[in-house]
PDB file of C-alpha atoms in Angstrom:
ATOM      1  CA  MET A 248      72.945  -9.160 -25.596  1.00  0.00           C
ATOM      2  CA  ARG A 249      72.302  -5.757 -24.028  1.00  0.00           C
ATOM      3  CA  ASN A 250      69.273  -5.266 -26.303  1.00  0.00           C
ATOM      4  CA  ILE A 251      67.850  -8.660 -25.336  1.00  0.00           C
ATOM      5  CA  HIS A 252      68.343  -7.897 -21.621  1.00  0.00           C
ATOM      6  CA  ALA A 253      66.676  -4.497 -22.022  1.00  0.00           C
ATOM      7  CA  MET A 254      63.713  -6.103 -23.792  1.00  0.00           C
ATOM      8  CA  LYS A 255      63.266  -8.591 -20.943  1.00  0.00           C
ATOM      9  CA  LEU A 256      63.324  -5.803 -18.363  1.00  0.00           C
ATOM     10  CA  THR A 257      60.743  -3.832 -20.366  1.00  0.00           C
ATOM     11  CA  LYS A 258      58.401  -6.844 -20.552  1.00  0.00           C
ATOM     12  CA  LEU A 259      58.813  -7.495 -16.809  1.00  0.00           C
ATOM     13  CA  TYR A 260      58.067  -3.831 -16.027  1.00  0.00           C
ATOM     14  CA  SER A 261      54.946  -3.933 -18.211  1.00  0.00           C
ATOM     15  CA  LYS A 262      53.693  -7.085 -16.489  1.00  0.00           C
ATOM     16  CA  ASN A 263      54.166  -5.471 -13.060  1.00  0.00           C
ATOM     17  CA  ILE A 264      52.170  -2.410 -14.158  1.00  0.00           C
ATOM     18  CA  LEU A 265      49.348  -4.608 -15.480  1.00  0.00           C
ATOM     19  CA  LEU A 266      49.366  -6.633 -12.249  1.00  0.00           C
ATOM     20  CA  GLU A 267      49.166  -3.471 -10.128  1.00  0.00           C
ATOM     21  CA  ARG A 268      46.258  -2.147 -12.239  1.00  0.00           C
ATOM     22  CA  HIS A 269      44.422  -5.473 -11.884  1.00  0.00           C
ATOM     23  CA  ILE A 270      44.836  -5.398  -8.097  1.00  0.00           C
ATOM     24  CA  ILE A 271      43.608  -1.768  -7.870  1.00  0.00           C
ATOM     25  CA  HIS A 272      40.573  -2.487 -10.065  1.00  0.00           C
ATOM     26  CA  SER A 273      39.777  -5.635  -8.075  1.00  0.00           C
ATOM     27  CA  ILE A 274      39.839  -3.745  -4.770  1.00  0.00           C
ATOM     28  CA  ARG A 275      37.698  -0.943  -6.237  1.00  0.00           C
ATOM     29  CA  ASP A 276      35.136  -3.422  -7.597  1.00  0.00           C
ATOM     30  CA  ARG A 277      34.916  -5.174  -4.233  1.00  0.00           C
ATOM     31  CA  ILE A 278      34.253  -1.863  -2.456  1.00  0.00           C
ATOM     32  CA  ILE A 279      31.548  -0.915  -4.962  1.00  0.00           C
ATOM     33  CA  CYS A 280      29.987  -4.381  -4.767  1.00  0.00           C
ATOM     34  CA  LYS A 281      29.928  -4.238  -0.953  1.00  0.00           C
ATOM     35  CA  GLN A 282      28.233  -0.836  -1.054  1.00  0.00           C
ATOM     36  CA  CYS A 283      25.637  -2.085  -3.531  1.00  0.00           C
ATOM     37  CA  LYS A 284      24.765  -5.054  -1.340  1.00  0.00           C
ATOM     38  CA  LEU A 285      23.665  -2.743   1.451  1.00  0.00           C
ATOM     39  CA  PHE A 286      20.423  -2.151  -0.464  1.00  0.00           C
ATOM     40  CA  HIS A 287      20.460  -5.080  -2.883  1.00  0.00           C
ATOM     41  CA  SER A 288      17.091  -5.508  -4.538  1.00  0.00           C
ATOM     42  CA  ASN A 289      17.268  -9.311  -4.595  1.00  0.00           C
ATOM     43  CA  SER A 290      18.148  -9.954  -0.957  1.00  0.00           C
ATOM     44  CA  VAL A 291      17.501  -8.720   2.548  1.00  0.00           C
ATOM     45  CA  VAL A 292      21.174  -7.898   3.148  1.00  0.00           C
ATOM     46  CA  TYR A 293      21.414  -4.397   4.591  1.00  0.00           C
ATOM     47  CA  ASP A 294      23.428  -2.373   7.042  1.00  0.00           C
ATOM     48  CA  LYS A 295      21.402  -0.699   9.798  1.00  0.00           C
ATOM     49  CA  SER A 296      23.755   2.267   9.758  1.00  0.00           C
ATOM     50  CA  THR A 297      22.760   3.076   6.188  1.00  0.00           C
ATOM     51  CA  VAL A 298      19.150   3.869   7.166  1.00  0.00           C
ATOM     52  CA  THR A 299      18.916   7.447   8.417  1.00  0.00           C
ATOM     53  CA  PHE A 300      16.046   9.839   8.989  1.00  0.00           C
ATOM     54  CA  GLY A 301      17.236  11.593   5.848  1.00  0.00           C
ATOM     55  CA  ASN A 302      16.853   8.600   3.508  1.00  0.00           C
ATOM     56  CA  ILE A 303      14.112   6.722   5.323  1.00  0.00           C
ATOM     57  CA  LEU A 304      11.560   7.379   2.553  1.00  0.00           C
ATOM     58  CA  SER A 305      14.009   6.731  -0.284  1.00  0.00           C
ATOM     59  CA  ASN A 306      13.362   4.185  -3.013  1.00  0.00           C
ATOM     60  CA  GLU A 307      16.314   2.154  -1.687  1.00  0.00           C
ATOM     61  CA  ASN A 308      14.688   1.855   1.715  1.00  0.00           C
ATOM     62  CA  ARG A 309      11.375   1.006   0.059  1.00  0.00           C
ATOM     63  CA  VAL A 310      13.031  -1.912  -1.768  1.00  0.00           C
ATOM     64  CA  ARG A 311      14.705  -3.084   1.437  1.00  0.00           C
ATOM     65  CA  ILE A 312      11.398  -2.960   3.322  1.00  0.00           C
ATOM     66  CA  GLN A 313       9.551  -4.862   0.592  1.00  0.00           C
ATOM     67  CA  ASN A 314      12.134  -7.640   0.744  1.00  0.00           C
ATOM     68  CA  LYS A 315      12.117  -7.617   4.535  1.00  0.00           C
ATOM     69  CA  LEU A 316       8.337  -7.971   4.725  1.00  0.00           C
ATOM     70  CA  GLN A 317       8.469 -11.161   2.656  1.00  0.00           C
ATOM     71  CA  LYS A 318      10.393 -12.989   5.383  1.00  0.00           C
ATOM     72  CA  TYR A 319       9.827 -10.940   8.514  1.00  0.00           C
ATOM     73  CA  GLU A 320       8.005 -12.704  11.349  1.00  0.00           C
ATOM     74  CA  GLN A 321       6.387  -9.945  13.368  1.00  0.00           C
ATOM     75  CA  PRO A 322       6.088 -10.353  17.139  1.00  0.00           C
ATOM     76  CA  VAL A 323       2.797 -11.354  18.730  1.00  0.00           C
ATOM     77  CA  ILE A 324       1.932  -8.588  21.186  1.00  0.00           C
ATOM     78  CA  ARG A 325      -1.596  -9.551  22.175  1.00  0.00           C
ATOM     79  CA  LYS A 326      -2.717 -13.161  21.727  1.00  0.00           C
ATOM     80  CA  VAL A 327      -6.303 -13.144  20.513  1.00  0.00           C
ATOM     81  CA  ALA A 328      -8.044 -16.104  18.876  1.00  0.00           C
ATOM     82  CA  VAL A 329      -9.656 -15.097  15.590  1.00  0.00           C
ATOM     83  CA  SER A 330     -13.333 -15.956  15.200  1.00  0.00           C
ATOM     84  CA  ASP A 331     -14.194 -18.499  12.485  1.00  0.00           C
ATOM     85  CA  ASN A 332     -16.619 -16.038  10.890  1.00  0.00           C
ATOM     86  CA  HIS A 333     -14.391 -12.983  11.330  1.00  0.00           C
ATOM     87  CA  LYS A 334     -14.651  -9.942   9.093  1.00  0.00           C
ATOM     88  CA  LYS A 335     -11.763  -8.415   7.135  1.00  0.00           C
ATOM     89  CA  ALA A 336     -10.618  -4.833   7.401  1.00  0.00           C
ATOM     90  CA  ALA A 337      -7.632  -2.759   6.302  1.00  0.00           C
ATOM     91  CA  VAL A 338      -5.976   0.446   7.472  1.00  0.00           C
ATOM     92  CA  LEU A 339      -3.532   2.635   5.600  1.00  0.00           C
ATOM     93  CA  VAL A 340      -0.236   3.532   7.258  1.00  0.00           C
ATOM     94  CA  PRO A 341       0.422   6.776   5.354  1.00  0.00           C
ATOM     95  CA  LEU A 342       4.061   7.840   5.085  1.00  0.00           C
ATOM     96  CA  CYS A 343       4.605  11.415   3.939  1.00  0.00           C
ATOM     97  CA  THR A 344       6.779  14.468   4.392  1.00  0.00           C
ATOM     98  CA  VAL A 345       5.760  17.670   6.157  1.00  0.00           C
ATOM     99  CA  ASN A 346       8.030  20.577   5.210  1.00  0.00           C
ATOM    100  CA  GLY A 347      10.455  17.924   4.025  1.00  0.00           C
ATOM    101  CA  GLU A 348      10.415  15.994   7.333  1.00  0.00           C
ATOM    102  CA  PRO A 349       9.559  12.248   7.074  1.00  0.00           C
ATOM    103  CA  SER A 350       6.281  11.800   8.949  1.00  0.00           C
ATOM    104  CA  LEU A 351       3.221   9.622   9.483  1.00  0.00           C
ATOM    105  CA  LEU A 352      -0.370  10.814   9.163  1.00  0.00           C
ATOM    106  CA  PHE A 353      -3.031   9.944  11.738  1.00  0.00           C
ATOM    107  CA  MET A 354      -6.665  10.863  12.235  1.00  0.00           C
ATOM    108  CA  VAL A 355      -8.899  11.404  15.268  1.00  0.00           C
ATOM    109  CA  ARG A 356     -12.232   9.655  14.985  1.00  0.00           C
ATOM    110  CA  SER A 357     -15.424  11.648  15.359  1.00  0.00           C
ATOM    111  CA  ASN A 358     -17.407  11.633  18.593  1.00  0.00           C
ATOM    112  CA  LEU A 359     -20.508  10.981  16.471  1.00  0.00           C
ATOM    113  CA  ILE A 360     -19.608   7.393  15.557  1.00  0.00           C
ATOM    114  CA  PRO A 361     -20.805   4.495  17.764  1.00  0.00           C
ATOM    115  CA  ALA A 362     -17.421   2.789  18.238  1.00  0.00           C
ATOM    116  CA  HIS A 363     -13.885   4.057  18.903  1.00  0.00           C
ATOM    117  CA  ARG A 364     -15.120   7.634  19.161  1.00  0.00           C
ATOM    118  CA  GLY A 365     -12.430  10.227  19.775  1.00  0.00           C
ATOM    119  CA  GLU A 366      -9.632   7.687  19.347  1.00  0.00           C
ATOM    120  CA  VAL A 367      -6.476   8.129  17.278  1.00  0.00           C
ATOM    121  CA  SER A 368      -6.276   5.764  14.319  1.00  0.00           C
ATOM    122  CA  PHE A 369      -5.013   5.274  10.810  1.00  0.00           C
ATOM    123  CA  PRO A 370      -7.595   5.742   8.041  1.00  0.00           C
ATOM    124  CA  GLY A 371      -9.326   2.504   7.074  1.00  0.00           C
ATOM    125  CA  GLY A 372     -12.338   0.289   7.532  1.00  0.00           C
ATOM    126  CA  MET A 373     -14.174  -2.878   6.614  1.00  0.00           C
ATOM    127  CA  MET A 374     -13.673  -4.653   3.306  1.00  0.00           C
ATOM    128  CA  ASP A 375     -16.570  -4.330   0.858  1.00  0.00           C
ATOM    129  CA  ASN A 376     -17.743  -7.118  -1.433  1.00  0.00           C
ATOM    130  CA  THR A 377     -16.791  -4.891  -4.373  1.00  0.00           C
ATOM    131  CA  ASP A 378     -13.192  -4.422  -3.204  1.00  0.00           C
ATOM    132  CA  GLN A 379     -10.611  -6.220  -5.305  1.00  0.00           C
ATOM    133  CA  ASP A 380      -8.385  -6.823  -2.288  1.00  0.00           C
ATOM    134  CA  LEU A 381      -7.390  -5.271   1.036  1.00  0.00           C
ATOM    135  CA  ILE A 382      -5.172  -2.708  -0.695  1.00  0.00           C
ATOM    136  CA  THR A 383      -8.297  -1.482  -2.484  1.00  0.00           C
ATOM    137  CA  THR A 384     -10.090  -1.361   0.870  1.00  0.00           C
ATOM    138  CA  ALA A 385      -7.385   0.755   2.521  1.00  0.00           C
ATOM    139  CA  LEU A 386      -7.125   3.195  -0.386  1.00  0.00           C
ATOM    140  CA  ARG A 387     -10.906   3.526  -0.764  1.00  0.00           C
ATOM    141  CA  GLU A 388     -11.502   4.098   2.949  1.00  0.00           C
ATOM    142  CA  THR A 389      -8.714   6.690   3.060  1.00  0.00           C
ATOM    143  CA  GLN A 390     -10.306   8.604   0.211  1.00  0.00           C
ATOM    144  CA  GLU A 391     -13.765   8.380   1.806  1.00  0.00           C
ATOM    145  CA  GLU A 392     -12.631   9.415   5.304  1.00  0.00           C
ATOM    146  CA  ILE A 393     -10.072  12.160   4.682  1.00  0.00           C
ATOM    147  CA  GLY A 394     -10.289  12.805   0.931  1.00  0.00           C
ATOM    148  CA  LEU A 395      -6.708  11.697   0.294  1.00  0.00           C
ATOM    149  CA  GLU A 396      -6.388   9.949  -3.068  1.00  0.00           C
ATOM    150  CA  ILE A 397      -3.333   7.709  -3.131  1.00  0.00           C
ATOM    151  CA  PRO A 398      -2.459   5.715  -6.270  1.00  0.00           C
ATOM    152  CA  ARG A 399      -1.934   1.973  -5.970  1.00  0.00           C
ATOM    153  CA  GLU A 400       1.680   2.289  -7.138  1.00  0.00           C
ATOM    154  CA  ALA A 401       2.415   4.293  -3.955  1.00  0.00           C
ATOM    155  CA  VAL A 402       1.812   1.166  -1.850  1.00  0.00           C
ATOM    156  CA  TRP A 403       4.964  -0.401  -0.370  1.00  0.00           C
ATOM    157  CA  GLY A 404       3.404  -3.582   0.986  1.00  0.00           C
ATOM    158  CA  SER A 405       1.483  -4.901   3.970  1.00  0.00           C
ATOM    159  CA  LEU A 406       2.190  -5.961   7.518  1.00  0.00           C
ATOM    160  CA  GLN A 407       0.924  -9.098   9.199  1.00  0.00           C
ATOM    161  CA  SER A 408      -2.841  -9.031   9.792  1.00  0.00           C
ATOM    162  CA  LEU A 409      -3.884  -8.347  13.385  1.00  0.00           C
ATOM    163  CA  PRO A 410      -7.035  -9.421  15.224  1.00  0.00           C
ATOM    164  CA  SER A 411      -9.191  -6.820  16.913  1.00  0.00           C
ATOM    165  CA  ARG A 412      -9.418  -7.102  20.703  1.00  0.00           C
ATOM    166  CA  ASN A 413     -12.509  -9.332  20.496  1.00  0.00           C
ATOM    167  CA  GLY A 414     -11.152 -11.444  17.628  1.00  0.00           C
ATOM    168  CA  GLU A 415     -14.125 -10.702  15.365  1.00  0.00           C
ATOM    169  CA  THR A 416     -12.179  -8.621  12.836  1.00  0.00           C
ATOM    170  CA  LEU A 417      -8.826  -9.228  11.179  1.00  0.00           C
ATOM    171  CA  VAL A 418      -7.107  -5.931  10.335  1.00  0.00           C
ATOM    172  CA  THR A 419      -4.370  -5.694   7.690  1.00  0.00           C
ATOM    173  CA  PRO A 420      -2.084  -2.618   7.736  1.00  0.00           C
ATOM    174  CA  ILE A 421      -1.173  -1.382   4.230  1.00  0.00           C
ATOM    175  CA  ILE A 422       1.981   0.750   3.919  1.00  0.00           C
ATOM    176  CA  ALA A 423       2.038   3.608   1.395  1.00  0.00           C
ATOM    177  CA  SER A 424       4.075   6.765   0.814  1.00  0.00           C
ATOM    178  CA  PHE A 425       2.568   9.755  -0.990  1.00  0.00           C
ATOM    179  CA  GLY A 426       5.204  12.495  -0.723  1.00  0.00           C
ATOM    180  CA  GLU A 427       4.756  16.020   0.633  1.00  0.00           C
ATOM    181  CA  LEU A 428       1.432  16.554   2.395  1.00  0.00           C
ATOM    182  CA  GLN A 429      -0.603  19.409   0.919  1.00  0.00           C
ATOM    183  CA  GLU A 430      -3.613  20.893   2.734  1.00  0.00           C
ATOM    184  CA  ASN A 431      -5.674  20.954  -0.453  1.00  0.00           C
ATOM    185  CA  GLN A 432      -5.343  17.158  -0.661  1.00  0.00           C
ATOM    186  CA  LEU A 433      -7.569  16.677   2.386  1.00  0.00           C
ATOM    187  CA  ARG A 434     -11.362  16.721   2.632  1.00  0.00           C
ATOM    188  CA  LEU A 435     -12.450  15.355   5.999  1.00  0.00           C
ATOM    189  CA  ASN A 436     -15.693  13.423   6.325  1.00  0.00           C
ATOM    190  CA  LYS A 437     -16.904  15.098   9.508  1.00  0.00           C
ATOM    191  CA  ASP A 438     -19.373  12.280  10.183  1.00  0.00           C
ATOM    192  CA  GLU A 439     -16.424   9.972  10.770  1.00  0.00           C
ATOM    193  CA  VAL A 440     -13.335  12.111  11.330  1.00  0.00           C
ATOM    194  CA  GLU A 441     -12.799  14.909  13.842  1.00  0.00           C
ATOM    195  CA  SER A 442      -9.331  15.951  12.669  1.00  0.00           C
ATOM    196  CA  ILE A 443      -6.004  14.771  11.271  1.00  0.00           C
ATOM    197  CA  PHE A 444      -2.461  15.314  12.503  1.00  0.00           C
ATOM    198  CA  THR A 445       1.065  14.195  11.650  1.00  0.00           C
ATOM    199  CA  ARG A 446       4.012  13.017  13.726  1.00  0.00           C
ATOM    200  CA  LYS A 447       7.631  13.140  12.642  1.00  0.00           C
ATOM    201  CA  ILE A 448       9.196   9.698  12.418  1.00  0.00           C
ATOM    202  CA  VAL A 449      12.207  10.944  14.386  1.00  0.00           C
ATOM    203  CA  SER A 450       9.805  11.816  17.241  1.00  0.00           C
ATOM    204  CA  LEU A 451       8.098   8.414  17.148  1.00  0.00           C
ATOM    205  CA  CYS A 452      11.497   6.693  17.290  1.00  0.00           C
ATOM    206  CA  ASP A 453      12.623   8.741  20.287  1.00  0.00           C
ATOM    207  CA  SER A 454      12.547   6.420  23.311  1.00  0.00           C
ATOM    208  CA  LYS A 455      11.488   9.341  25.521  1.00  0.00           C
ATOM    209  CA  ASN A 456       8.186   9.416  23.623  1.00  0.00           C
ATOM    210  CA  VAL A 457       7.412   5.695  23.875  1.00  0.00           C
ATOM    211  CA  GLY A 458       6.049   3.868  26.888  1.00  0.00           C
ATOM    212  CA  SER A 459       3.770   0.969  27.689  1.00  0.00           C
ATOM    213  CA  THR A 460       0.517   0.126  29.442  1.00  0.00           C
ATOM    214  CA  GLN A 461       0.167  -3.212  31.205  1.00  0.00           C
ATOM    215  CA  PHE A 462      -3.168  -4.983  31.495  1.00  0.00           C
ATOM    216  CA  ARG A 463      -3.250  -7.570  34.254  1.00  0.00           C
ATOM    217  CA  ARG A 464      -6.085  -9.591  32.729  1.00  0.00           C
ATOM    218  CA  GLY A 465      -8.116  -9.519  29.540  1.00  0.00           C
ATOM    219  CA  LYS A 466     -11.690 -10.632  28.933  1.00  0.00           C
ATOM    220  CA  LEU A 467     -10.759 -13.441  26.520  1.00  0.00           C
ATOM    221  CA  PRO A 468      -9.312 -16.764  27.790  1.00  0.00           C
ATOM    222  CA  SER A 469      -6.096 -16.174  25.832  1.00  0.00           C
ATOM    223  CA  LEU A 470      -5.554 -12.915  27.724  1.00  0.00           C
ATOM    224  CA  GLN A 471      -6.044 -14.186  31.271  1.00  0.00           C
ATOM    225  CA  SER A 472      -2.347 -13.779  32.035  1.00  0.00           C
ATOM    226  CA  GLY A 473      -2.481 -10.152  30.935  1.00  0.00           C
ATOM    227  CA  TYR A 474      -0.705  -8.285  28.174  1.00  0.00           C
ATOM    228  CA  THR A 475       1.283  -5.099  27.581  1.00  0.00           C
ATOM    229  CA  LEU A 476       0.691  -2.577  24.797  1.00  0.00           C
ATOM    230  CA  PRO A 477       2.879   0.286  23.585  1.00  0.00           C
ATOM    231  CA  VAL A 478       1.784   3.906  23.892  1.00  0.00           C
ATOM    232  CA  TYR A 479       3.241   6.914  22.064  1.00  0.00           C
ATOM    233  CA  LEU A 480       3.390  10.354  23.669  1.00  0.00           C
ATOM    234  CA  GLY A 481       5.309  13.500  22.817  1.00  0.00           C
ATOM    235  CA  GLY A 482       2.617  15.124  20.689  1.00  0.00           C
ATOM    236  CA  GLY A 483      -0.796  16.640  21.062  1.00  0.00           C
ATOM    237  CA  HIS A 484      -2.465  13.219  20.936  1.00  0.00           C
ATOM    238  CA  ARG A 485      -1.748   9.983  22.758  1.00  0.00           C
ATOM    239  CA  ILE A 486      -1.420   7.048  20.347  1.00  0.00           C
ATOM    240  CA  TRP A 487      -2.486   3.731  21.858  1.00  0.00           C
ATOM    241  CA  GLY A 488      -4.507   0.582  21.157  1.00  0.00           C
ATOM    242  CA  LEU A 489      -4.297  -1.195  17.813  1.00  0.00           C
ATOM    243  CA  THR A 490      -2.770   1.877  16.141  1.00  0.00           C
ATOM    244  CA  ALA A 491       0.129   1.809  18.606  1.00  0.00           C
ATOM    245  CA  VAL A 492       0.572  -1.930  18.063  1.00  0.00           C
ATOM    246  CA  ILE A 493       0.819  -1.372  14.298  1.00  0.00           C
ATOM    247  CA  LEU A 494       3.374   1.396  14.871  1.00  0.00           C
ATOM    248  CA  HIS A 495       5.460  -0.833  17.128  1.00  0.00           C
ATOM    249  CA  MET A 496       5.421  -3.558  14.469  1.00  0.00           C
ATOM    250  CA  PHE A 497       6.296  -1.203  11.604  1.00  0.00           C
ATOM    251  CA  LEU A 498       8.947   1.142  13.008  1.00  0.00           C
ATOM    252  CA  PRO A 499      11.665  -1.539  13.447  1.00  0.00           C
ATOM    253  CA  VAL A 500      11.164  -2.467   9.782  1.00  0.00           C
ATOM    254  CA  LEU A 501      11.090   1.134   8.579  1.00  0.00           C
ATOM    255  CA  ALA A 502      13.928   2.395  10.761  1.00  0.00           C
ATOM    256  CA  PRO A 503      16.234  -0.446  11.864  1.00  0.00           C
ATOM    257  CA  GLY A 504      18.754   0.824  14.383  1.00  0.00           C
ATOM    258  CA  LEU A 505      16.810   4.066  14.869  1.00  0.00           C
ATOM    259  CA  TYR A 506      13.771   2.643  16.678  1.00  0.00           C
ATOM    260  CA  LYS A 507      15.083   0.875  19.787  1.00  0.00           C
ATOM    261  CA  PHE A 508      12.088   0.581  22.114  1.00  0.00           C
ATOM    262  CA  LYS A 509      11.582  -2.933  23.547  1.00  0.00           C
ATOM    263  CA  LEU A 510       8.142  -3.959  24.776  1.00  0.00           C
ATOM    264  CA  ARG A 511       8.298  -6.127  27.911  1.00  0.00           C
ATOM    265  CA  HIS A 512       5.469  -7.735  29.854  1.00  0.00           C
ATOM    266  CA  ARG A 513       5.923  -8.320  33.576  1.00  0.00           C
ATOM    267  CA  HIS A 514       4.044 -11.318  34.959  1.00  0.00           C
TER     268      HIS A 514
END
């Protein structure tokens, strides 16, 4: 009888150990699964706190952004009707690192060109008939203007197309990341480009460096009530116009929780 009782106790003890192990493994798996979902490649589930300036250019953030762009409805900042016979253009939004710091590259347009002379912009231009698509346009124009050759696989995606201020051109921003910026990568076309410069993403996300300019009335009927555009300071160049609009659209997607500036128009 004692042997039978001892055997029952041994079996009960073994079952308890197995049950405890199952509970521990279940809790561990749930924790791991929850962590994985923060940057799950098949959904847009993410935790804002997981995006930092240290991992902002990581492959995980790239995947999150690509999924976000598929469903993200970007705000309309300046209502402009697009002309029926509008032209297509593309600009490259070039993510990079400078001495390991996540940054964005900009260029200053030459004073020799007829339009937008001396203005800060992203590299880009009009779509050619020979271009396969707008990604091709952005990459080709970047190479022609500043000599930077970026492979197609470096492209992360595109933002919503934006009309120019007269509605005659529809501009599509193409996002790409090309790693550490090297001086020998650049060959400026001085007929079109005066200079290039970079801004750290942490600086662009700093609310002290972001403001706005309010226009009481625009020339087009859709702008008669006025509009407000963002402007970025804090560096050697003031970033405004369409380039600033693109930045304001992109930074909340790139750096959720880190870029907190809200654009408000006062009527």
